[in-house]
mmCIF file of C-alpha atoms in Angstrom:
data_model
loop_
_atom_site.group_PDB
_atom_site.id
_atom_site.type_symbol
_atom_site.label_atom_id
_atom_site.label_comp_id
_atom_site.label_asym_id
_atom_site.label_seq_id
_atom_site.Cartn_x
_atom_site.Cartn_y
_atom_site.Cartn_z
ATOM 1 C CA MET A 238 27.750 56.512 8.957
ATOM 2 C CA ASN A 239 24.383 58.298 9.386
ATOM 3 C CA ARG A 240 21.444 56.976 11.335
ATOM 4 C CA ASN A 241 19.674 55.524 8.280
ATOM 5 C CA GLY A 242 22.849 53.749 7.272
ATOM 6 C CA MET A 243 23.139 52.174 10.707
ATOM 7 C CA ILE A 244 19.531 50.963 10.529
ATOM 8 C CA LEU A 245 20.086 49.374 7.107
ATOM 9 C CA LYS A 246 23.254 47.684 8.357
ATOM 10 C CA CYS A 247 21.366 46.236 11.345
ATOM 11 C CA ILE A 248 18.562 44.972 9.143
ATOM 12 C CA ALA A 249 21.083 43.301 6.819
ATOM 13 C CA ALA A 250 22.755 41.628 9.789
ATOM 14 C CA ILE A 251 19.412 40.338 11.077
ATOM 15 C CA LEU A 252 18.498 38.951 7.655
ATOM 16 C CA LEU A 253 21.893 37.263 7.372
ATOM 17 C CA VAL A 254 21.554 35.581 10.766
ATOM 18 C CA THR A 255 17.951 34.556 10.034
ATOM 19 C CA GLY A 256 19.048 33.064 6.738
ATOM 20 C CA ILE A 257 21.843 31.117 8.386
ATOM 21 C CA ASN A 258 19.453 29.806 11.038
ATOM 22 C CA THR A 259 17.009 28.767 8.348
ATOM 23 C CA VAL A 260 19.711 26.825 6.502
ATOM 24 C CA VAL A 261 20.891 25.176 9.709
ATOM 25 C CA LYS A 262 17.309 24.187 10.552
ATOM 26 C CA ALA A 263 16.764 22.738 7.074
ATOM 27 C CA GLN A 264 19.996 20.786 7.297
ATOM 28 C CA SER A 265 19.146 19.447 10.748
ATOM 29 C CA VAL A 266 16.484 17.050 9.404
ATOM 30 C CA ASP A 267 17.833 13.621 10.303
ATOM 31 C CA THR A 268 17.792 11.345 7.241
ATOM 32 C CA LEU A 269 20.231 8.842 8.726
ATOM 33 C CA ASN A 270 17.994 7.446 11.468
ATOM 34 C CA ALA A 271 14.667 6.160 10.222
ATOM 35 C CA PRO A 272 11.812 5.144 12.522
ATOM 36 C CA ALA A 273 11.545 1.474 13.412
ATOM 37 C CA PRO A 274 9.404 -0.703 11.139
ATOM 38 C CA ALA A 275 5.826 -1.476 12.157
ATOM 39 C CA LEU A 276 6.350 -5.245 12.010
ATOM 40 C CA PRO A 277 9.418 -7.045 13.366
ATOM 41 C CA GLY A 278 11.448 -8.955 10.823
ATOM 42 C CA VAL A 279 11.263 -8.848 7.039
ATOM 43 C CA TYR A 280 7.799 -8.422 5.535
ATOM 44 C CA ALA A 281 6.849 -6.685 2.300
ATOM 45 C CA ASP A 282 3.834 -5.690 0.167
ATOM 46 C CA PRO A 283 1.663 -4.923 3.222
ATOM 47 C CA ASN A 284 -2.098 -4.754 2.759
ATOM 48 C CA ILE A 285 -3.558 -2.779 5.654
ATOM 49 C CA ALA A 286 -7.275 -2.989 6.458
ATOM 50 C CA VAL A 287 -9.750 -2.338 9.248
ATOM 51 C CA PHE A 288 -12.515 -4.713 10.318
ATOM 52 C CA ASN A 289 -14.720 -4.504 13.401
ATOM 53 C CA ASN A 290 -12.730 -1.609 14.916
ATOM 54 C CA LYS A 291 -9.406 -3.418 14.592
ATOM 55 C CA PHE A 292 -6.506 -2.926 12.179
ATOM 56 C CA TYR A 293 -4.978 -5.791 10.202
ATOM 57 C CA ILE A 294 -1.907 -6.157 7.996
ATOM 58 C CA TYR A 295 -1.557 -8.930 5.432
ATOM 59 C CA PRO A 296 2.048 -8.931 4.121
ATOM 60 C CA THR A 297 4.370 -10.997 1.967
ATOM 61 C CA THR A 298 6.869 -13.012 4.005
ATOM 62 C CA ASP A 299 10.247 -11.751 2.798
ATOM 63 C CA GLY A 300 13.874 -12.800 3.105
ATOM 64 C CA THR A 301 14.569 -15.208 0.239
ATOM 65 C CA VAL A 302 16.298 -14.481 -3.067
ATOM 66 C CA GLY A 303 13.693 -14.694 -5.793
ATOM 67 C CA TRP A 304 10.879 -14.236 -3.261
ATOM 68 C CA GLN A 305 10.370 -17.954 -2.696
ATOM 69 C CA SER A 306 7.989 -17.634 0.271
ATOM 70 C CA THR A 307 5.304 -20.289 0.661
ATOM 71 C CA ALA A 308 2.887 -18.988 3.307
ATOM 72 C CA PHE A 309 0.901 -15.910 4.338
ATOM 73 C CA SER A 310 0.458 -14.474 7.823
ATOM 74 C CA CYS A 311 -1.892 -11.946 9.382
ATOM 75 C CA TRP A 312 -1.121 -9.265 11.982
ATOM 76 C CA SER A 313 -3.636 -7.381 14.130
ATOM 77 C CA SER A 314 -3.548 -4.187 16.163
ATOM 78 C CA ASP A 315 -5.862 -2.039 18.259
ATOM 79 C CA ASN A 316 -3.802 1.114 17.753
ATOM 80 C CA LEU A 317 -1.602 0.860 14.602
ATOM 81 C CA THR A 318 1.592 0.760 16.663
ATOM 82 C CA ASP A 319 1.433 -2.545 18.584
ATOM 83 C CA TRP A 320 1.026 -5.565 16.314
ATOM 84 C CA LYS A 321 0.198 -9.179 17.137
ATOM 85 C CA ASN A 322 1.131 -12.038 14.826
ATOM 86 C CA GLU A 323 -2.048 -14.053 14.255
ATOM 87 C CA GLY A 324 -0.062 -16.837 12.591
ATOM 88 C CA VAL A 325 -0.240 -18.497 9.185
ATOM 89 C CA ILE A 326 -3.584 -17.992 7.475
ATOM 90 C CA LEU A 327 -2.808 -19.687 4.161
ATOM 91 C CA ASN A 328 -0.026 -22.182 3.423
ATOM 92 C CA LEU A 329 0.482 -22.885 -0.258
ATOM 93 C CA PRO A 330 1.992 -26.415 -0.025
ATOM 94 C CA THR A 331 -0.832 -27.721 2.167
ATOM 95 C CA ASP A 332 -3.804 -25.497 1.249
ATOM 96 C CA LEU A 333 -3.491 -25.284 -2.549
ATOM 97 C CA SER A 334 -3.387 -27.937 -5.245
ATOM 98 C CA TRP A 335 -2.172 -25.644 -8.028
ATOM 99 C CA ALA A 336 0.741 -23.631 -6.547
ATOM 100 C CA LYS A 337 3.389 -24.297 -3.912
ATOM 101 C CA VAL A 338 5.693 -21.274 -3.948
ATOM 102 C CA ARG A 339 5.975 -17.507 -4.585
ATOM 103 C CA ALA A 340 3.343 -16.366 -2.097
ATOM 104 C CA TRP A 341 3.237 -12.643 -2.841
ATOM 105 C CA ALA A 342 1.323 -9.406 -2.358
ATOM 106 C CA PRO A 343 -2.122 -10.223 -0.913
ATOM 107 C CA THR A 344 -5.233 -8.102 -0.383
ATOM 108 C CA ILE A 345 -8.501 -8.617 1.455
ATOM 109 C CA ALA A 346 -12.106 -7.444 1.265
ATOM 110 C CA THR A 347 -15.337 -8.269 3.051
ATOM 111 C CA LYS A 348 -18.786 -8.805 1.601
ATOM 112 C CA ASN A 349 -21.734 -11.138 2.163
ATOM 113 C CA GLY A 350 -20.558 -11.685 5.745
ATOM 114 C CA LYS A 351 -17.391 -13.340 4.476
ATOM 115 C CA TYR A 352 -13.753 -12.319 4.059
ATOM 116 C CA TYR A 353 -12.178 -12.728 0.649
ATOM 117 C CA TYR A 354 -8.408 -12.980 0.483
ATOM 118 C CA TYR A 355 -6.744 -12.441 -2.897
ATOM 119 C CA TYR A 356 -3.085 -13.283 -3.340
ATOM 120 C CA SER A 357 -0.309 -14.020 -5.819
ATOM 121 C CA ALA A 358 0.860 -17.640 -6.011
ATOM 122 C CA ASP A 359 3.451 -18.793 -8.527
ATOM 123 C CA VAL A 360 2.596 -15.751 -10.689
ATOM 124 C CA ASN A 361 -1.129 -16.513 -10.705
ATOM 125 C CA ILE A 362 -3.813 -14.811 -8.623
ATOM 126 C CA GLY A 363 -5.878 -16.916 -6.253
ATOM 127 C CA VAL A 364 -8.766 -16.291 -3.880
ATOM 128 C CA ALA A 365 -9.516 -17.828 -0.493
ATOM 129 C CA VAL A 366 -12.526 -17.371 1.786
ATOM 130 C CA ALA A 367 -12.990 -17.275 5.566
ATOM 131 C CA ASP A 368 -15.550 -16.356 8.197
ATOM 132 C CA LYS A 369 -13.052 -14.197 10.113
ATOM 133 C CA PRO A 370 -10.309 -11.772 9.054
ATOM 134 C CA THR A 371 -7.753 -14.052 10.716
ATOM 135 C CA GLY A 372 -8.910 -17.130 8.833
ATOM 136 C CA PRO A 373 -8.514 -20.010 8.391
ATOM 137 C CA PHE A 374 -8.859 -19.327 4.664
ATOM 138 C CA LYS A 375 -9.968 -22.010 2.216
ATOM 139 C CA ASP A 376 -9.538 -22.208 -1.555
ATOM 140 C CA PRO A 377 -13.067 -22.338 -3.059
ATOM 141 C CA LEU A 378 -11.993 -22.814 -6.668
ATOM 142 C CA GLY A 379 -9.178 -25.348 -6.710
ATOM 143 C CA LYS A 380 -7.540 -23.256 -9.437
ATOM 144 C CA PRO A 381 -6.324 -19.675 -9.972
ATOM 145 C CA LEU A 382 -8.837 -16.861 -10.144
ATOM 146 C CA VAL A 383 -6.557 -15.158 -12.679
ATOM 147 C CA ARG A 384 -4.150 -17.554 -14.384
ATOM 148 C CA LYS A 385 -0.684 -16.636 -15.582
ATOM 149 C CA GLY A 386 -0.583 -15.753 -19.262
ATOM 150 C CA LEU A 387 -4.195 -14.544 -19.337
ATOM 151 C CA LEU A 388 -2.995 -11.036 -20.194
ATOM 152 C CA PRO A 389 0.343 -9.367 -20.998
ATOM 153 C CA GLY A 390 2.595 -8.848 -17.999
ATOM 154 C CA GLN A 391 2.592 -10.801 -14.753
ATOM 155 C CA MET A 392 -0.681 -11.808 -13.110
ATOM 156 C CA ILE A 393 0.256 -10.584 -9.628
ATOM 157 C CA ASP A 394 -0.507 -7.867 -7.075
ATOM 158 C CA PRO A 395 -4.301 -8.106 -6.688
ATOM 159 C CA MET A 396 -6.233 -5.335 -4.946
ATOM 160 C CA ALA A 397 -9.929 -5.767 -4.088
ATOM 161 C CA PHE A 398 -12.051 -2.625 -3.728
ATOM 162 C CA VAL A 399 -15.698 -2.621 -2.609
ATOM 163 C CA ASP A 400 -17.503 0.567 -3.582
ATOM 164 C CA ASP A 401 -20.220 2.322 -1.607
ATOM 165 C CA ASP A 402 -22.942 0.595 -3.625
ATOM 166 C CA GLY A 403 -21.514 -2.850 -2.849
ATOM 167 C CA SER A 404 -19.951 -3.357 -6.277
ATOM 168 C CA ALA A 405 -16.537 -5.001 -6.014
ATOM 169 C CA TYR A 406 -13.577 -4.575 -8.354
ATOM 170 C CA LEU A 407 -10.294 -6.409 -8.707
ATOM 171 C CA TYR A 408 -7.205 -4.457 -9.779
ATOM 172 C CA PHE A 409 -4.057 -6.392 -10.655
ATOM 173 C CA GLY A 410 -1.039 -6.728 -12.889
ATOM 174 C CA GLN A 411 2.650 -5.996 -13.317
ATOM 175 C CA GLY A 412 3.643 -4.243 -16.523
ATOM 176 C CA GLN A 413 0.108 -3.031 -17.108
ATOM 177 C CA CYS A 414 -2.870 -2.349 -14.860
ATOM 178 C CA ASN A 415 -6.014 -4.437 -15.216
ATOM 179 C CA VAL A 416 -9.398 -3.963 -13.576
ATOM 180 C CA VAL A 417 -12.534 -6.071 -13.666
ATOM 181 C CA LYS A 418 -15.819 -5.982 -11.788
ATOM 182 C CA LEU A 419 -16.238 -9.072 -9.635
ATOM 183 C CA ASN A 420 -19.489 -10.996 -9.583
ATOM 184 C CA ASP A 421 -21.570 -10.890 -6.407
ATOM 185 C CA ASP A 422 -19.979 -14.148 -5.234
ATOM 186 C CA MET A 423 -16.578 -12.332 -5.138
ATOM 187 C CA ILE A 424 -14.844 -15.378 -6.630
ATOM 188 C CA SER A 425 -15.737 -15.035 -10.318
ATOM 189 C CA TYR A 426 -15.863 -12.439 -13.082
ATOM 190 C CA ASP A 427 -16.433 -12.024 -16.813
ATOM 191 C CA THR A 428 -13.076 -12.186 -18.617
ATOM 192 C CA THR A 429 -14.539 -10.195 -21.523
ATOM 193 C CA LYS A 430 -15.087 -7.247 -19.159
ATOM 194 C CA ILE A 431 -11.425 -6.810 -18.136
ATOM 195 C CA ILE A 432 -10.127 -3.293 -18.805
ATOM 196 C CA SER A 433 -6.365 -2.971 -19.315
ATOM 197 C CA PHE A 434 -4.331 0.225 -19.417
ATOM 198 C CA LYS A 435 -0.929 1.536 -18.373
ATOM 199 C CA PRO A 436 -0.636 4.878 -16.585
ATOM 200 C CA GLU A 437 2.623 6.709 -17.184
ATOM 201 C CA GLY A 438 5.288 5.220 -14.907
ATOM 202 C CA TYR A 439 3.128 2.277 -13.814
ATOM 203 C CA ASN A 440 4.949 -0.911 -12.887
ATOM 204 C CA GLU A 441 2.945 -2.847 -10.283
ATOM 205 C CA GLY A 442 1.068 -2.813 -6.977
ATOM 206 C CA PRO A 443 -2.220 -1.051 -7.857
ATOM 207 C CA PHE A 444 -4.314 0.198 -4.947
ATOM 208 C CA MET A 445 -7.674 1.973 -4.992
ATOM 209 C CA ILE A 446 -9.249 4.330 -2.465
ATOM 210 C CA LYS A 447 -12.283 6.579 -2.670
ATOM 211 C CA ARG A 448 -12.539 9.956 -0.942
ATOM 212 C CA LYS A 449 -15.257 12.576 -1.344
ATOM 213 C CA GLY A 450 -16.514 10.979 -4.542
ATOM 214 C CA ILE A 451 -13.082 10.811 -6.179
ATOM 215 C CA TYR A 452 -11.363 7.514 -7.015
ATOM 216 C CA TYR A 453 -7.613 7.436 -6.418
ATOM 217 C CA LEU A 454 -5.706 4.710 -8.252
ATOM 218 C CA MET A 455 -2.245 4.400 -6.736
ATOM 219 C CA TRP A 456 0.665 2.245 -7.906
ATOM 220 C CA SER A 457 4.393 1.527 -7.594
ATOM 221 C CA GLU A 458 6.937 2.860 -10.067
ATOM 222 C CA TYR A 459 10.353 1.347 -10.903
ATOM 223 C CA ASP A 460 11.267 -2.157 -9.669
ATOM 224 C CA THR A 461 11.048 -3.268 -6.047
ATOM 225 C CA ARG A 462 14.818 -3.968 -6.126
ATOM 226 C CA ASP A 463 15.491 -0.405 -7.256
ATOM 227 C CA PRO A 464 16.236 2.179 -4.520
ATOM 228 C CA ARG A 465 14.048 4.595 -6.542
ATOM 229 C CA TYR A 466 10.924 2.452 -6.021
ATOM 230 C CA SER A 467 8.113 4.906 -5.227
ATOM 231 C CA ILE A 468 4.357 5.582 -5.269
ATOM 232 C CA ALA A 469 2.328 7.678 -7.716
ATOM 233 C CA TYR A 470 -1.396 8.070 -8.321
ATOM 234 C CA ALA A 471 -4.129 9.140 -10.738
ATOM 235 C CA THR A 472 -7.750 10.170 -10.190
ATOM 236 C CA SER A 473 -11.099 9.504 -11.806
ATOM 237 C CA LYS A 474 -14.824 9.879 -11.221
ATOM 238 C CA SER A 475 -15.223 6.165 -11.934
ATOM 239 C CA PRO A 476 -13.588 3.065 -10.414
ATOM 240 C CA VAL A 477 -12.622 1.888 -13.899
ATOM 241 C CA GLY A 478 -11.317 5.210 -15.240
ATOM 242 C CA PRO A 479 -10.298 6.977 -17.320
ATOM 243 C CA PHE A 480 -7.622 8.115 -14.864
ATOM 244 C CA VAL A 481 -5.609 11.336 -14.921
ATOM 245 C CA LYS A 482 -2.160 11.083 -13.339
ATOM 246 C CA ALA A 483 -1.384 13.616 -10.633
ATOM 247 C CA ALA A 484 1.355 16.018 -11.666
ATOM 248 C CA GLY A 485 4.486 16.699 -9.661
ATOM 249 C CA HIS A 486 5.829 14.790 -6.691
ATOM 250 C CA PRO A 487 5.421 11.085 -5.935
ATOM 251 C CA VAL A 488 3.169 10.314 -2.978
ATOM 252 C CA LEU A 489 5.968 8.379 -1.335
ATOM 253 C CA LYS A 490 9.646 7.803 -2.079
ATOM 254 C CA GLY A 491 12.836 7.034 -0.220
ATOM 255 C CA LYS A 492 15.162 9.616 1.241
ATOM 256 C CA GLY A 493 18.487 9.343 3.017
ATOM 257 C CA VAL A 494 18.792 5.934 4.634
ATOM 258 C CA VAL A 495 15.295 4.958 3.443
ATOM 259 C CA LYS A 496 15.557 3.137 0.113
ATOM 260 C CA GLY A 497 13.011 1.393 -2.106
ATOM 261 C CA ALA A 498 9.897 2.778 -0.383
ATOM 262 C CA GLY A 499 6.870 1.424 -2.209
ATOM 263 C CA HIS A 500 4.249 -1.301 -2.735
ATOM 264 C CA HIS A 501 1.760 0.241 -0.378
ATOM 265 C CA SER A 502 -1.802 0.095 0.840
ATOM 266 C CA VAL A 503 -3.993 2.698 2.527
ATOM 267 C CA VAL A 504 -6.545 2.552 5.349
ATOM 268 C CA GLN A 505 -9.111 5.098 6.498
ATOM 269 C CA VAL A 506 -9.868 5.309 10.218
ATOM 270 C CA PRO A 507 -13.613 4.623 10.440
ATOM 271 C CA GLY A 508 -15.763 7.678 11.019
ATOM 272 C CA THR A 509 -12.936 10.119 10.255
ATOM 273 C CA ASP A 510 -11.017 11.674 7.376
ATOM 274 C CA LYS A 511 -7.759 10.276 8.772
ATOM 275 C CA TRP A 512 -5.743 8.068 6.431
ATOM 276 C CA TYR A 513 -2.639 5.933 6.914
ATOM 277 C CA ILE A 514 -0.321 4.367 4.371
ATOM 278 C CA ALA A 515 1.510 1.066 4.883
ATOM 279 C CA TYR A 516 4.488 0.300 2.646
ATOM 280 C CA HIS A 517 7.792 -1.504 2.584
ATOM 281 C CA ARG A 518 11.356 -0.213 2.375
ATOM 282 C CA PHE A 519 14.720 -1.922 2.168
ATOM 283 C CA LYS A 520 15.527 -3.382 5.582
ATOM 284 C CA ILE A 521 17.682 -1.027 7.635
ATOM 285 C CA PRO A 522 20.559 -1.805 7.702
ATOM 286 C CA ASP A 523 21.782 -4.036 4.884
ATOM 287 C CA GLY A 524 18.433 -4.539 3.172
ATOM 288 C CA ASN A 525 17.658 -4.953 -0.527
ATOM 289 C CA GLY A 526 14.815 -5.974 -2.820
ATOM 290 C CA TYR A 527 14.607 -9.384 -1.126
ATOM 291 C CA ASN A 528 14.940 -8.136 2.444
ATOM 292 C CA ARG A 529 12.305 -5.492 3.088
ATOM 293 C CA GLU A 530 10.386 -4.269 6.125
ATOM 294 C CA THR A 531 6.902 -2.857 6.650
ATOM 295 C CA CYS A 532 6.296 0.733 7.784
ATOM 296 C CA ILE A 533 3.254 2.945 8.440
ATOM 297 C CA GLU A 534 2.857 6.722 8.196
ATOM 298 C CA PRO A 535 -0.050 9.186 8.128
ATOM 299 C CA MET A 536 -1.215 10.263 4.683
ATOM 300 C CA TYR A 537 -2.698 13.716 4.179
ATOM 301 C CA PHE A 538 -4.722 15.532 1.510
ATOM 302 C CA ASP A 539 -4.607 19.233 0.708
ATOM 303 C CA ALA A 540 -7.671 21.457 0.296
ATOM 304 C CA GLN A 541 -7.934 20.535 -3.393
ATOM 305 C CA GLY A 542 -7.882 16.800 -2.671
ATOM 306 C CA ASN A 543 -4.310 16.180 -3.790
ATOM 307 C CA ILE A 544 -2.332 13.638 -1.787
ATOM 308 C CA LYS A 545 0.560 15.313 -0.009
ATOM 309 C CA PRO A 546 4.050 13.744 0.015
ATOM 310 C CA VAL A 547 4.415 11.214 2.833
ATOM 311 C CA ASP A 548 7.149 11.762 5.410
ATOM 312 C CA VAL A 549 9.121 8.514 5.611
ATOM 313 C CA PHE A 550 10.834 9.867 8.744
ATOM 314 C CA GLY A 551 7.633 10.576 10.652
ATOM 315 C CA LYS A 552 6.931 9.227 14.107
ATOM 316 C CA LEU A 553 3.701 7.238 14.123
ATOM 317 C CA LYS A 554 1.460 7.843 17.134
ATOM 318 C CA PRO A 555 -1.083 5.321 18.427
ATOM 319 C CA VAL A 556 -4.514 5.537 16.785
ATOM 320 C CA LYS A 557 -7.667 4.406 18.544
ATOM 321 C CA ILE A 558 -10.857 3.655 16.658
ATOM 322 C CA LYS A 559 -13.972 5.097 18.260
ATOM 323 C CA ALA A 560 -16.823 2.616 18.381
ATOM 324 C CA ALA A 561 -19.822 3.662 16.327
ATOM 325 C CA LYS A 562 -22.754 4.935 18.391
#
């Protein structure tokens, strides 16, 4: 073999070894050991928020077939990794006159110096008001804000979004997405102004964020009992659409031991372009659509503003909020 032949043979050997190493490295990603959940126990549909330099999570209490929970709790954290249970903030049997069961999928917003808590109760949507993010919350209406049967689909999964100009919008609905601008009191709206639509793949759990002038409507696809449960999104230049669905990958989906990753919310760290997504997955081990646990991961955007796929096997690091100067 001449000298050039020897060189080519060496190069081929190097490429072969490099290729093998690359395959080994790709296969070494551990999909059998997921990170621990953010909250202990079974909690689903987490709504994550930040108020007064502190993080909060408002989840559904899970663990019963048919999702028969009757109360809502609140959790607080200074760093996204250590969470304190602030206790029950709304108990359907004692605090409501119109619903006693199926306490699902809440959201929260602040305006007018008050905190407005929107929630699903017996397949209606209610609203409660408090002076603090930890409550106690009181029902100001004595009836649902959005009653079951008002529109096609289930009247569940509210999401309240307050825009930069102070305008507030309520997104809700399973089966189709609905959005309506709330009145300044945050507890009423014009039913004739409801906009209903169904993005491709939409099932439930709408969530709205705004970044660099673009509105991102996110939602859950498939059913929460389905291991394929996942998150997709669409964008618009308006909070009420029209929305264009992002092509390609879901924002978040299960992998390996992680099943049913969905029904999320997103929080922006004040004063930064850092974003975090809270979601639930089947409890590990032996979880299902009635036994789910809450997780948190960073969420990133690319240079074009597309949301990158979330790593459900990431290791969340503590996050401190810097006080505004």
